[in-house]
Amino acid sequence: SVSMLPVVSVAAWTLALTPGLRPAPRRSAGAAHMSSSTALPFTKYHGLGNDFVLVDCRELSEPPITPDEARAVCDRNFGVGGDGVIFALPPKEPDSMCSMRIYNSDGSEPEMCGNGIRCLARFFASLQPVDPTYTIDTLAGPIRPTLLPDGTVKVDMGEPILHGPSVPTTLPTNADGVALAAPISAGGFDFTATCVSMGNPHAAIFVDDLEAIEFDTVGPLLESHPAFPAKCNIEFVQVLSRTHLKMKVWERGAGPTLACGTGACALLVAAVLEGRAERAATVTLPGGDLFIEWEEASNRVMMTGPATKVFAGEYSPDH
């Protein structure tokens, strides 16, 4: 059952705020997995419709629910509903404020999530004071979001990984080791894909018309294609201009979503590599726009977009 409350206060789960600009406390306690009598406080956020259940775990060392329990939380009919559950855990590194773990709606755990980290950046800033720019540890490495005055969040997503086997993909690569416009087939359709990792694997496929592709058919086939040993996020991209790209995404572990931040970053890199776009462009996703820039001097990718709080409540598994 789900209760939507202005303020969540459950004695067993209430976590003290940390004063000052200090990281979340490091605790050695293990995960306290849910029982039928345990209520899980949460806050719901979305980034362009890519929606997440955020959980304050600053006093824990592991997520308080299992991947299977996360699947139940994400159920849109019997749970809270969401594309994933994000846990704000203590930091791993001394200069970081917190760490991020995420379970997808299918129970899998990705390395990172671009829309999710914008939501976490806003959520964590609501829990305790932070500098406008601070560091969050992820399984893809440290990520530095900046909270902007207009409510958006700019995130330094780091350097893209272009080496094909490191993405990972077994698609053929060029002399530089990049899977650039490499041929791939699925469901009787032939495509070319450029593969980029933003800490998680992506394949950008450029098409003339997004609406003409058999998205629900080829999306899952490409996600689990043998050329992607760790599965893959699949971005179909239509070039509207050299500074405006439009995409639909089939996310690894979540299926079709309204937005994918790492995917928007990866597809811009792919578009530049294929000579289709400038290094800074607006990416239009089903849920809205992100502004992406691949800085030539630093080789780092910057993503700017919204993170919106929807409601707070508590989830109880005894439905």
Short mmCIF file of C-alpha atoms in Angstrom, two decimals:
data_model
loop_
_atom_site.label_atom_id
_atom_site.label_comp_id
_atom_site.label_asym_id
_atom_site.label_seq_id
_atom_site.Cartn_x
_atom_site.Cartn_y
_atom_site.Cartn_z
CA SER A 1 0.00 0.00 0.00
CA VAL A 2 1.13 3.56 -0.65
CA SER A 3 0.41 6.59 1.53
CA MET A 4 1.11 10.04 0.12
CA LEU A 5 2.06 12.35 2.96
CA PRO A 6 3.32 15.95 3.07
CA VAL A 7 6.04 14.85 5.49
CA VAL A 8 7.25 11.32 6.08
CA SER A 9 7.95 10.36 9.68
CA VAL A 10 8.19 6.69 10.53
CA ALA A 11 10.04 5.98 13.77
CA ALA A 12 11.94 2.95 12.52
CA TRP A 13 13.10 4.78 9.41
CA THR A 14 13.51 8.39 10.52
CA LEU A 15 17.06 9.56 9.74
CA ALA A 16 18.68 12.55 11.41
CA LEU A 17 19.80 15.34 9.11
CA THR A 18 23.51 15.98 8.97
CA PRO A 19 24.36 19.61 9.83
CA GLY A 20 26.78 21.61 7.74
CA LEU A 21 28.35 20.78 4.42
CA ARG A 22 29.39 17.31 5.47
CA PRO A 23 28.95 14.02 3.65
CA ALA A 24 26.42 11.47 4.74
CA PRO A 25 27.80 9.45 7.66
CA ARG A 26 29.62 6.22 6.90
CA ARG A 27 27.94 3.36 8.70
CA SER A 28 28.84 -0.30 8.93
CA ALA A 29 25.30 -1.51 9.42
CA GLY A 30 24.08 -3.86 6.73
CA ALA A 31 20.89 -3.66 4.73
CA ALA A 32 17.66 -3.93 6.70
CA HIS A 33 15.43 -5.68 4.20
CA MET A 34 11.74 -5.01 4.39
CA SER A 35 9.29 -7.14 6.27
CA SER A 36 5.53 -7.01 5.98
CA SER A 37 5.44 -4.67 8.99
CA THR A 38 8.06 -2.22 7.70
CA ALA A 39 7.13 1.03 5.99
CA LEU A 40 9.60 2.54 3.52
CA PRO A 41 9.63 6.36 3.38
CA PHE A 42 10.33 7.68 -0.11
CA THR A 43 10.17 10.77 -2.29
CA LYS A 44 9.11 10.55 -5.92
CA TYR A 45 11.04 12.58 -8.51
CA HIS A 46 11.13 12.63 -12.27
CA GLY A 47 13.56 13.90 -14.88
CA LEU A 48 11.57 14.60 -18.04
CA GLY A 49 9.14 11.84 -17.12
CA ASN A 50 11.86 9.30 -16.32
CA ASP A 51 10.55 8.70 -12.78
CA PHE A 52 12.24 7.36 -9.69
CA VAL A 53 11.52 6.46 -6.10
CA LEU A 54 14.22 8.13 -3.93
CA VAL A 55 15.13 6.63 -0.55
CA ASP A 56 17.23 8.28 2.18
CA CYS A 57 19.80 5.65 3.20
CA ARG A 58 22.45 7.91 4.74
CA GLU A 59 22.51 5.73 7.88
CA LEU A 60 22.88 2.45 5.98
CA SER A 61 25.68 0.76 4.09
CA GLU A 62 23.45 -1.11 1.63
CA PRO A 63 20.03 -0.55 0.03
CA PRO A 64 17.29 -1.42 2.54
CA ILE A 65 15.29 -3.44 0.00
CA THR A 66 16.16 -6.28 -2.35
CA PRO A 67 16.00 -6.05 -6.15
CA ASP A 68 12.79 -8.11 -6.08
CA GLU A 69 11.28 -5.70 -3.55
CA ALA A 70 12.33 -2.82 -5.81
CA ARG A 71 10.39 -4.43 -8.65
CA ALA A 72 7.30 -4.40 -6.44
CA VAL A 73 7.86 -0.76 -5.49
CA CYS A 74 8.15 0.17 -9.19
CA ASP A 75 4.93 -1.62 -10.16
CA ARG A 76 2.62 1.05 -11.54
CA ASN A 77 -0.55 -0.75 -10.49
CA PHE A 78 0.33 -2.29 -7.13
CA GLY A 79 3.31 -0.21 -5.99
CA VAL A 80 4.48 3.39 -6.09
CA GLY A 81 5.33 3.21 -9.78
CA GLY A 82 8.65 4.18 -11.31
CA ASP A 83 11.45 3.35 -13.68
CA GLY A 84 13.72 2.58 -10.75
CA VAL A 85 14.48 2.98 -7.04
CA ILE A 86 17.46 5.19 -6.14
CA PHE A 87 19.23 4.94 -2.80
CA ALA A 88 21.18 7.87 -1.29
CA LEU A 89 23.92 6.00 0.59
CA PRO A 90 27.06 7.15 2.44
CA PRO A 91 29.98 8.12 0.20
CA LYS A 92 32.75 5.73 -0.80
CA GLU A 93 35.40 8.42 -1.33
CA PRO A 94 36.55 11.09 1.17
CA ASP A 95 35.70 14.03 -1.10
CA SER A 96 32.20 12.82 -1.96
CA MET A 97 28.95 13.72 -0.25
CA CYS A 98 27.00 10.52 -0.91
CA SER A 99 26.88 7.49 -3.17
CA MET A 100 24.18 6.34 -5.56
CA ARG A 101 22.79 2.86 -6.05
CA ILE A 102 19.82 2.17 -8.29
CA TYR A 103 17.62 -0.83 -8.97
CA ASN A 104 15.74 -0.76 -12.26
CA SER A 105 12.08 -1.65 -12.50
CA ASP A 106 13.08 -5.20 -13.53
CA GLY A 107 15.36 -5.60 -10.50
CA SER A 108 18.62 -5.19 -12.41
CA GLU A 109 21.27 -2.74 -11.23
CA PRO A 110 22.81 -0.31 -13.74
CA GLU A 111 26.12 1.44 -13.22
CA MET A 112 24.58 4.91 -13.40
CA CYS A 113 21.54 6.83 -14.61
CA GLY A 114 21.73 10.36 -16.01
CA ASN A 115 18.18 11.46 -15.24
CA GLY A 116 18.36 9.62 -11.95
CA ILE A 117 21.48 11.41 -10.80
CA ARG A 118 19.87 14.80 -11.44
CA CYS A 119 16.95 13.66 -9.27
CA LEU A 120 19.32 12.38 -6.59
CA ALA A 121 21.27 15.65 -6.66
CA ARG A 122 18.09 17.61 -5.84
CA PHE A 123 16.85 15.01 -3.34
CA PHE A 124 20.10 14.88 -1.39
CA ALA A 125 20.25 18.69 -1.28
CA SER A 126 16.81 18.61 0.38
CA LEU A 127 18.13 16.31 3.10
CA GLN A 128 21.16 18.33 4.19
CA PRO A 129 23.13 21.44 3.16
CA VAL A 130 25.43 21.02 0.17
CA ASP A 131 27.57 23.24 -2.01
CA PRO A 132 26.04 24.08 -5.42
CA THR A 133 28.53 21.63 -6.95
CA TYR A 134 29.34 18.40 -5.13
CA THR A 135 30.40 14.84 -5.86
CA ILE A 136 28.27 11.69 -5.87
CA ASP A 137 29.90 8.26 -6.04
CA THR A 138 28.37 5.83 -8.53
CA LEU A 139 29.26 2.40 -9.84
CA ALA A 140 30.43 4.24 -12.97
CA GLY A 141 32.76 6.46 -10.94
CA PRO A 142 32.40 9.89 -9.31
CA ILE A 143 29.85 12.28 -10.85
CA ARG A 144 29.69 16.03 -10.12
CA PRO A 145 26.26 17.70 -10.40
CA THR A 146 25.76 21.46 -10.15
CA LEU A 147 22.46 22.82 -8.82
CA LEU A 148 21.54 25.82 -10.97
CA PRO A 149 19.41 28.77 -9.79
CA ASP A 150 16.64 28.04 -12.31
CA GLY A 151 16.03 24.62 -10.75
CA THR A 152 17.81 22.62 -13.41
CA VAL A 153 20.86 20.48 -12.73
CA LYS A 154 24.06 20.49 -14.80
CA VAL A 155 26.01 17.28 -14.51
CA ASP A 156 29.60 16.61 -15.50
CA MET A 157 29.08 13.11 -16.88
CA GLY A 158 32.78 12.48 -17.44
CA GLU A 159 34.61 11.27 -20.51
CA PRO A 160 32.90 8.90 -22.92
CA ILE A 161 34.40 5.45 -23.40
CA LEU A 162 34.74 4.74 -27.11
CA HIS A 163 36.85 1.55 -27.13
CA GLY A 164 34.41 -1.08 -28.42
CA PRO A 165 35.36 -4.02 -26.16
CA SER A 166 35.18 -1.68 -23.13
CA VAL A 167 31.61 -0.50 -23.91
CA PRO A 168 31.27 -3.57 -24.09
CA THR A 169 30.37 -4.68 -27.59
CA THR A 170 31.67 -7.27 -30.01
CA LEU A 171 30.57 -5.26 -33.06
CA PRO A 172 33.38 -4.60 -35.54
CA THR A 173 35.56 -1.58 -34.77
CA ASN A 174 37.59 0.83 -36.86
CA ALA A 175 41.34 1.44 -36.66
CA ASP A 176 40.80 3.49 -33.48
CA GLY A 177 38.92 0.66 -31.80
CA VAL A 178 35.53 2.42 -32.07
CA ALA A 179 32.35 0.60 -33.12
CA LEU A 180 31.44 3.40 -35.54
CA ALA A 181 28.34 2.92 -37.70
CA ALA A 182 28.84 -0.83 -37.32
CA PRO A 183 26.26 -3.09 -38.99
CA ILE A 184 23.75 -4.87 -36.75
CA SER A 185 20.49 -6.68 -37.48
CA ALA A 186 17.45 -7.52 -35.37
CA GLY A 187 13.94 -8.69 -36.14
CA GLY A 188 14.62 -8.76 -39.85
CA PHE A 189 15.79 -5.12 -39.90
CA ASP A 190 19.30 -3.93 -40.70
CA PHE A 191 20.83 -0.97 -38.87
CA THR A 192 24.18 0.63 -38.17
CA ALA A 193 25.11 1.45 -34.58
CA THR A 194 27.77 3.60 -32.96
CA CYS A 195 28.59 2.34 -29.49
CA VAL A 196 29.54 4.60 -26.57
CA SER A 197 29.77 3.99 -22.84
CA MET A 198 28.96 6.74 -20.36
CA GLY A 199 29.76 4.31 -17.56
CA ASN A 200 26.94 2.16 -18.97
CA PRO A 201 26.63 0.78 -22.51
CA HIS A 202 24.79 2.57 -25.32
CA ALA A 203 24.21 2.00 -29.01
CA ALA A 204 23.04 4.97 -31.09
CA ILE A 205 21.16 4.11 -34.27
CA PHE A 206 20.42 6.98 -36.65
CA VAL A 207 17.17 6.77 -38.62
CA ASP A 208 15.34 9.02 -41.08
CA ASP A 209 12.02 8.81 -39.23
CA LEU A 210 11.61 7.78 -35.59
CA GLU A 211 7.96 6.93 -36.10
CA ALA A 212 8.72 4.48 -38.90
CA ILE A 213 10.76 2.04 -36.83
CA GLU A 214 9.26 -1.05 -35.19
CA PHE A 215 10.32 0.24 -31.80
CA ASP A 216 8.58 -2.31 -29.56
CA THR A 217 9.85 -5.16 -31.71
CA VAL A 218 13.48 -4.27 -32.33
CA GLY A 219 14.10 -2.47 -29.02
CA PRO A 220 14.16 -5.55 -26.78
CA LEU A 221 15.92 -7.62 -29.45
CA LEU A 222 18.73 -5.09 -29.69
CA GLU A 223 18.95 -4.65 -25.91
CA SER A 224 19.77 -8.34 -25.50
CA HIS A 225 21.60 -8.78 -28.82
CA PRO A 226 24.59 -11.17 -28.62
CA ALA A 227 26.85 -8.28 -29.69
CA PHE A 228 26.21 -6.71 -26.26
CA PRO A 229 27.50 -9.09 -23.57
CA ALA A 230 26.25 -6.83 -20.75
CA LYS A 231 23.06 -5.97 -22.69
CA CYS A 232 22.73 -2.39 -23.94
CA ASN A 233 20.69 0.80 -23.90
CA ILE A 234 19.39 1.43 -27.42
CA GLU A 235 18.88 4.98 -28.73
CA PHE A 236 17.11 5.60 -32.03
CA VAL A 237 18.02 9.08 -33.24
CA GLN A 238 16.58 11.42 -35.85
CA VAL A 239 18.74 14.42 -36.79
CA LEU A 240 16.56 17.54 -37.02
CA SER A 241 19.57 19.83 -37.43
CA ARG A 242 23.23 19.88 -36.43
CA THR A 243 22.22 21.37 -33.08
CA HIS A 244 18.94 19.51 -32.53
CA LEU A 245 18.56 15.74 -32.21
CA LYS A 246 15.41 13.76 -31.43
CA MET A 247 15.52 10.34 -29.82
CA LYS A 248 13.53 7.39 -28.51
CA VAL A 249 15.19 5.05 -26.05
CA TRP A 250 14.83 1.41 -25.11
CA GLU A 251 16.56 1.28 -21.75
CA ARG A 252 18.43 -1.75 -20.52
CA GLY A 253 16.38 -3.17 -17.67
CA ALA A 254 13.50 -0.70 -18.00
CA GLY A 255 12.27 -0.86 -21.60
CA PRO A 256 10.78 2.25 -23.20
CA THR A 257 11.16 5.34 -21.01
CA LEU A 258 10.37 9.02 -21.51
CA ALA A 259 13.99 10.07 -21.08
CA CYS A 260 17.52 8.72 -20.63
CA GLY A 261 20.25 11.14 -19.60
CA THR A 262 23.25 8.92 -20.26
CA GLY A 263 21.64 7.99 -23.56
CA ALA A 264 21.32 11.63 -24.59
CA CYS A 265 25.02 12.09 -23.81
CA ALA A 266 26.03 8.97 -25.68
CA LEU A 267 23.99 9.79 -28.78
CA LEU A 268 25.49 13.29 -29.03
CA VAL A 269 28.98 11.76 -28.89
CA ALA A 270 27.90 9.25 -31.54
CA ALA A 271 26.44 12.01 -33.71
CA VAL A 272 29.69 13.98 -33.53
CA LEU A 273 31.73 10.89 -34.37
CA GLU A 274 29.49 10.20 -37.37
CA GLY A 275 29.73 13.85 -38.50
CA ARG A 276 26.02 14.49 -37.97
CA ALA A 277 26.04 17.15 -35.23
CA GLU A 278 27.97 19.90 -33.48
CA ARG A 279 29.49 19.30 -30.05
CA ALA A 280 26.64 21.15 -28.31
CA ALA A 281 23.03 20.36 -29.10
CA THR A 282 19.51 20.10 -27.74
CA VAL A 283 18.31 16.52 -27.46
CA THR A 284 14.54 16.12 -27.57
CA LEU A 285 13.32 13.05 -25.71
CA PRO A 286 9.69 11.91 -25.37
CA GLY A 287 9.55 13.66 -21.98
CA GLY A 288 11.23 16.95 -22.99
CA ASP A 289 14.60 18.49 -23.81
CA LEU A 290 18.13 18.10 -22.45
CA PHE A 291 21.07 20.26 -23.42
CA ILE A 292 24.21 18.22 -24.02
CA GLU A 293 27.75 19.45 -24.69
CA TRP A 294 30.85 17.36 -25.42
CA GLU A 295 33.68 19.69 -24.50
CA GLU A 296 36.56 19.45 -26.93
CA ALA A 297 39.19 20.75 -24.52
CA SER A 298 38.34 18.45 -21.62
CA ASN A 299 36.73 15.56 -23.55
CA ARG A 300 33.99 15.60 -20.89
CA VAL A 301 30.26 15.51 -21.53
CA MET A 302 27.97 18.01 -19.77
CA MET A 303 24.24 17.40 -19.37
CA THR A 304 21.74 20.05 -18.25
CA GLY A 305 18.10 19.34 -17.50
CA PRO A 306 15.33 19.40 -14.89
CA ALA A 307 14.71 17.28 -11.81
CA THR A 308 11.23 17.63 -10.37
CA LYS A 309 9.83 16.50 -7.03
CA VAL A 310 6.38 14.94 -7.35
CA PHE A 311 5.34 13.77 -3.87
CA ALA A 312 6.56 12.08 -0.69
CA GLY A 313 5.04 9.11 1.05
CA GLU A 314 5.66 5.66 2.48
CA TYR A 315 5.44 2.25 0.90
CA SER A 316 4.26 -0.80 2.80
CA PRO A 317 4.48 -4.25 1.21
CA ASP A 318 1.37 -5.64 2.96
CA HIS A 319 -1.05 -4.90 0.11
#
